[in-house]
CSV table of C-alpha atoms in Angstrom, one decimal:
chain,number,residue,atom,x,y,z
Q,1,MET,CA,-48.3,-6.7,77.7
Q,2,THR,CA,-51.3,-5.0,75.9
Q,3,SER,CA,-51.5,-4.6,72.1
Q,4,GLU,CA,-51.6,-0.8,72.7
Q,5,SER,CA,-48.2,-0.8,74.4
Q,6,VAL,CA,-46.7,-2.8,71.6
Q,7,VAL,CA,-47.9,-0.3,69.0
Q,8,ASP,CA,-46.8,2.6,71.0
Q,9,ARG,CA,-43.3,1.3,71.6
Q,10,PRO,CA,-41.7,2.6,68.4
Q,11,GLU,CA,-43.1,6.1,69.0
Q,12,ARG,CA,-41.8,6.1,72.5
Q,13,ALA,CA,-38.4,4.7,71.5
Q,14,VAL,CA,-37.7,7.6,69.2
Q,15,GLY,CA,-39.6,10.2,71.2
Q,16,PRO,CA,-42.4,12.5,70.0
Q,17,GLY,CA,-39.9,15.1,68.9
Q,18,ALA,CA,-37.9,12.7,66.8
Q,19,ALA,CA,-41.0,11.2,65.3
Q,20,ALA,CA,-42.2,14.7,64.3
Q,21,ARG,CA,-38.9,15.5,62.7
Q,22,ARG,CA,-39.0,12.3,60.8
Q,23,ARG,CA,-42.5,13.0,59.5
Q,24,ARG,CA,-41.4,16.5,58.4
Q,25,PHE,CA,-38.4,15.1,56.7
Q,26,ALA,CA,-40.5,12.5,54.9
Q,27,ASP,CA,-43.0,15.2,53.9
Q,28,VAL,CA,-40.3,17.0,51.8
Q,29,PRO,CA,-41.3,16.5,48.2
Q,30,ALA,CA,-39.0,14.1,46.4
Q,31,GLY,CA,-38.3,16.6,43.6
Q,32,ARG,CA,-37.2,19.3,46.1
Q,33,MET,CA,-35.1,16.9,48.1
Q,34,HIS,CA,-33.3,15.6,45.0
Q,35,LEU,CA,-32.6,19.1,43.8
Q,36,TRP,CA,-30.9,19.9,47.2
Q,37,LEU,CA,-28.9,16.7,47.1
Q,38,MET,CA,-27.7,17.2,43.5
Q,39,VAL,CA,-26.7,20.8,44.2
Q,40,ALA,CA,-24.7,19.5,47.1
Q,41,LEU,CA,-23.0,16.9,44.9
Q,42,THR,CA,-22.2,19.7,42.5
Q,43,PHE,CA,-20.4,21.4,45.3
Q,44,THR,CA,-18.2,18.4,45.9
Q,45,THR,CA,-17.4,18.2,42.2
Q,46,GLY,CA,-16.0,21.8,42.4
Q,47,ILE,CA,-13.7,20.6,45.2
Q,48,ASN,CA,-12.5,17.6,43.2
Q,49,ASP,CA,-11.9,19.6,40.0
Q,50,ALA,CA,-10.0,22.3,41.9
Q,51,VAL,CA,-7.8,19.7,43.6
Q,52,GLY,CA,-7.2,17.9,40.3
Q,53,TYR,CA,-6.4,20.9,38.2
Q,54,LEU,CA,-4.3,22.9,40.8
Q,55,GLY,CA,-2.8,20.0,42.7
Q,56,LEU,CA,-2.7,17.0,40.4
Q,57,ASP,CA,-1.0,18.2,37.2
Q,58,LYS,CA,-3.9,20.1,35.6
Q,59,VAL,CA,-6.4,17.2,35.3
Q,60,PHE,CA,-10.1,17.7,35.8
Q,61,THR,CA,-11.8,14.8,37.4
Q,62,GLY,CA,-15.4,15.9,36.8
Q,63,ASN,CA,-15.4,18.4,34.0
Q,64,MET,CA,-14.5,16.3,30.9
Q,65,THR,CA,-14.8,19.3,28.6
Q,66,GLY,CA,-11.8,20.8,30.3
Q,67,ASN,CA,-9.8,17.6,29.8
Q,68,VAL,CA,-10.7,17.5,26.1
Q,69,VAL,CA,-9.5,21.1,25.7
Q,70,ILE,CA,-6.3,20.5,27.7
Q,71,LEU,CA,-5.6,17.3,25.7
Q,72,GLY,CA,-6.1,19.1,22.4
Q,73,MET,CA,-3.7,21.9,23.3
Q,74,ALA,CA,-1.2,19.4,24.8
Q,75,LEU,CA,-1.1,17.4,21.5
Q,76,VAL,CA,0.4,20.5,19.8
Q,77,GLY,CA,3.5,20.2,21.9
Q,78,GLY,CA,5.5,22.8,23.7
Q,79,THR,CA,2.7,23.8,26.0
Q,80,ASP,CA,3.9,21.9,29.2
Q,81,LEU,CA,0.3,20.5,29.4
Q,82,PRO,CA,-0.2,16.9,30.4
Q,83,VAL,CA,-1.4,14.3,27.9
Q,84,LEU,CA,-1.6,11.0,29.9
Q,85,GLY,CA,-3.5,12.4,32.9
Q,86,PRO,CA,-6.4,14.0,30.9
Q,87,ALA,CA,-6.6,11.0,28.6
Q,88,LEU,CA,-6.8,8.4,31.4
Q,89,ALA,CA,-9.3,10.7,33.2
Q,90,LEU,CA,-11.5,10.6,30.1
Q,91,VAL,CA,-11.4,6.9,29.9
Q,92,GLY,CA,-12.0,6.5,33.6
Q,93,PHE,CA,-15.0,8.8,33.5
Q,94,MET,CA,-16.5,6.8,30.7
Q,95,VAL,CA,-15.9,3.5,32.5
Q,96,GLY,CA,-17.5,4.8,35.6
Q,97,ALA,CA,-20.5,6.2,33.7
Q,98,VAL,CA,-21.0,2.9,31.8
Q,99,LEU,CA,-20.8,0.7,34.9
Q,100,ALA,CA,-23.2,2.9,36.8
Q,101,GLY,CA,-25.6,3.2,33.9
Q,102,ARG,CA,-25.7,-0.5,33.4
Q,103,SER,CA,-26.4,-1.0,37.1
Q,104,LEU,CA,-29.3,1.5,36.9
Q,105,ARG,CA,-30.8,-0.1,33.8
Q,106,GLY,CA,-34.4,-1.2,34.5
Q,107,VAL,CA,-34.5,0.7,37.8
Q,108,THR,CA,-37.7,2.9,37.8
Q,109,ALA,CA,-37.3,4.8,41.1
Q,110,ALA,CA,-35.4,8.1,40.9
Q,111,TRP,CA,-33.5,7.3,44.1
Q,112,SER,CA,-33.2,3.5,44.6
Q,113,PRO,CA,-30.9,1.2,46.6
Q,114,VAL,CA,-28.8,1.0,43.5
Q,115,THR,CA,-28.3,4.8,43.6
Q,116,THR,CA,-27.3,4.6,47.2
Q,117,VAL,CA,-24.7,1.8,46.5
Q,118,ILE,CA,-23.2,3.8,43.6
Q,119,LEU,CA,-22.9,7.0,45.6
Q,120,VAL,CA,-21.5,5.1,48.6
Q,121,LEU,CA,-18.8,3.7,46.3
Q,122,VAL,CA,-18.1,7.2,44.9
Q,123,GLY,CA,-17.8,8.7,48.4
Q,124,THR,CA,-15.6,5.8,49.6
Q,125,THR,CA,-13.3,6.2,46.6
Q,126,MET,CA,-12.8,9.9,47.3
Q,127,VAL,CA,-12.2,9.3,51.0
Q,128,GLY,CA,-9.7,6.5,50.1
Q,129,LEU,CA,-7.9,8.7,47.6
Q,130,GLY,CA,-7.7,11.6,50.0
Q,131,GLY,CA,-6.4,9.4,52.8
Q,132,ALA,CA,-3.8,7.9,50.4
Q,133,LEU,CA,-2.5,11.3,49.4
Q,134,LEU,CA,-2.2,12.2,53.1
Q,135,LEU,CA,-0.1,9.2,53.7
Q,136,LEU,CA,2.1,9.9,50.6
Q,137,GLY,CA,3.1,13.3,51.9
Q,138,ASP,CA,3.3,16.7,50.2
Q,139,ALA,CA,4.8,15.6,46.9
Q,140,PRO,CA,3.3,12.4,45.4
Q,141,GLY,CA,5.0,11.1,42.3
Q,142,THR,CA,3.6,11.2,38.8
Q,143,GLY,CA,2.3,7.7,39.0
Q,144,ALA,CA,0.4,8.4,42.2
Q,145,MET,CA,-1.1,11.6,40.7
Q,146,VAL,CA,-2.2,9.9,37.5
Q,147,THR,CA,-3.7,7.0,39.5
Q,148,THR,CA,-5.5,9.4,41.7
Q,149,THR,CA,-7.0,11.4,38.9
Q,150,THR,CA,-8.0,8.4,36.9
Q,151,LEU,CA,-9.8,6.7,39.9
Q,152,ALA,CA,-11.4,10.1,40.9
Q,153,ALA,CA,-12.7,10.6,37.3
Q,154,THR,CA,-14.1,7.0,37.3
Q,155,ALA,CA,-16.0,7.9,40.5
Q,156,MET,CA,-17.2,11.2,39.0
Q,157,GLY,CA,-18.5,9.3,35.9
Q,158,ALA,CA,-20.5,7.0,38.2
Q,159,GLN,CA,-21.8,10.0,40.1
Q,160,ALA,CA,-22.8,11.7,36.9
Q,161,ALA,CA,-24.7,8.6,35.7
Q,162,ALA,CA,-26.5,8.3,39.1
Q,163,ALA,CA,-27.4,12.0,38.9
Q,164,ARG,CA,-28.7,11.6,35.4
Q,165,HIS,CA,-31.0,8.8,36.6
Q,166,VAL,CA,-32.2,10.9,39.5
Q,167,GLY,CA,-33.2,13.4,36.8
Q,168,VAL,CA,-33.0,16.9,38.2
Q,169,LYS,CA,-33.1,19.1,35.2
Q,170,ASP,CA,-30.0,21.2,34.5
Q,171,VAL,CA,-28.1,19.8,37.5
Q,172,SER,CA,-25.8,17.1,36.2
Q,173,THR,CA,-23.4,17.5,39.2
Q,174,VAL,CA,-20.3,17.5,37.0
Q,175,VAL,CA,-20.7,20.3,34.5
Q,176,VAL,CA,-22.5,23.7,34.3
Q,177,THR,CA,-22.0,24.9,30.8
Q,178,SER,CA,-25.5,23.8,29.7
Q,179,THR,CA,-26.8,25.1,33.0
Q,180,ILE,CA,-25.3,28.6,32.4
Q,181,THR,CA,-26.7,28.5,28.8
Q,182,GLY,CA,-30.2,27.7,30.1
Q,183,LEU,CA,-29.9,30.3,32.8
Q,184,ALA,CA,-29.1,33.0,30.2
Q,185,VAL,CA,-31.7,31.9,27.6
Q,186,ASP,CA,-34.4,31.7,30.2
Q,187,SER,CA,-33.5,34.9,32.0
Q,188,ARG,CA,-35.6,38.1,32.0
Q,189,TRP,CA,-33.8,39.0,28.8
Q,190,GLY,CA,-34.7,35.6,27.2
Q,191,THR,CA,-37.7,33.4,27.4
Q,192,ARG,CA,-38.5,33.9,31.1
Q,193,LYS,CA,-39.1,30.2,31.7
Q,194,PRO,CA,-39.0,28.8,35.2
Q,195,GLY,CA,-35.9,27.1,36.7
Q,196,GLY,CA,-33.6,30.1,37.0
Q,197,ALA,CA,-33.1,29.6,40.7
Q,198,ARG,CA,-32.2,25.9,40.2
Q,199,ARG,CA,-29.7,26.7,37.6
Q,200,LEU,CA,-28.1,29.5,39.5
Q,201,SER,CA,-27.8,27.3,42.6
Q,202,ALA,CA,-25.8,24.7,40.6
Q,203,VAL,CA,-23.5,27.4,39.2
Q,204,VAL,CA,-22.9,28.9,42.7
Q,205,ALA,CA,-22.4,25.4,44.2
Q,206,ILE,CA,-19.6,24.4,41.8
Q,207,THR,CA,-18.0,27.8,42.2
Q,208,LEU,CA,-18.0,27.6,46.0
Q,209,GLY,CA,-16.8,24.0,45.8
Q,210,ALA,CA,-13.9,25.1,43.6
Q,211,THR,CA,-13.1,27.8,46.1
Q,212,ALA,CA,-13.2,25.3,49.0
Q,213,GLY,CA,-11.0,22.9,47.0
Q,214,ALA,CA,-8.4,25.6,46.4
Q,215,LEU,CA,-8.4,26.6,50.1
Q,216,ALA,CA,-8.0,22.9,51.1
Q,217,LEU,CA,-4.8,22.7,49.0
Q,218,GLN,CA,-3.3,25.2,51.3
Q,219,VAL,CA,-3.6,22.6,54.1
Q,220,HIS,CA,-2.7,19.4,52.1
Q,221,LEU,CA,-3.3,17.8,48.8
Q,222,GLY,CA,-5.5,15.1,50.2
Q,223,VAL,CA,-7.7,17.2,52.4
Q,224,GLY,CA,-10.0,18.4,49.6
Q,225,LEU,CA,-10.6,14.9,48.3
Q,226,LEU,CA,-11.2,13.5,51.8
Q,227,ALA,CA,-13.7,16.3,52.6
Q,228,ALA,CA,-15.5,15.8,49.3
Q,229,GLY,CA,-15.8,12.0,50.0
Q,230,VAL,CA,-17.2,12.6,53.4
Q,231,LEU,CA,-19.7,15.1,52.0
Q,232,VAL,CA,-20.8,12.6,49.3
Q,233,LEU,CA,-21.3,9.9,51.9
Q,234,GLY,CA,-23.4,12.3,54.0
Q,235,ILE,CA,-25.5,13.3,51.0
Q,236,THR,CA,-26.0,9.7,50.2
Q,237,LEU,CA,-27.2,8.9,53.7
Q,238,VAL,CA,-29.8,11.7,53.5
Q,239,GLY,CA,-31.0,10.7,50.1
Q,240,ASP,CA,-31.3,7.0,51.1
Q,241,ARG,CA,-33.1,7.9,54.3
Q,242,HIS,CA,-35.6,10.1,52.5
Q,243,ALA,CA,-36.3,7.5,49.9
Q,244,ARG,CA,-36.9,4.8,52.4
Q,245,LEU,CA,-39.3,6.9,54.4
Q,246,THR,CA,-41.3,8.0,51.3
Q,247,ARG,CA,-41.4,4.4,50.1
Q,248,GLY,CA,-43.0,3.5,53.4
């Protein structure tokens, strides 16, 4: 066997078309790829929050501002708003963010193997929660709902920490209030700074995700979380593959 045939073997194994697609994929700038991936994660957050608020006793799993407001109103009493669910979701979110943040400490690459592991755990958690809800039937008990929202919020906290490390400006994947503010300030009526399309895409993504989550509830409570988890795992696969190719 000649040395030339050995060198050519990988190219022939994947085929010229596959090799060309791989090169085009690797040539996508990291900043652009990360923007697409973070916007896609924002879409999944919309799904999770819609399921949590509409199907799991008015608890947001990604938008902690909403939980703080709900908790504040519930403490007055007589509002029929939950206290335990939002409170535990806040704690879970912080725990997830702390654990992911500590794991990423000292990591210099925007998307690293640690990022991949964190997001795989996020996606796996969502898939597991969605599957558990499917097994529990149409009316899970209060304990099951609180457990689900707490674990989902923990996963969202980890996702938010990973997204913060990736560092796409104005796309945190879990909240868009600051994004909308930036969009307004930097609009044609404001300072006209660049980044409007990026901000708008995040707002649209979480809106469409919430719509998808609400629609999924018409099928079953667990479908939205299951779909969100599968999407997170797919997004993670793409991000990890791109990072590996660009690292050589």
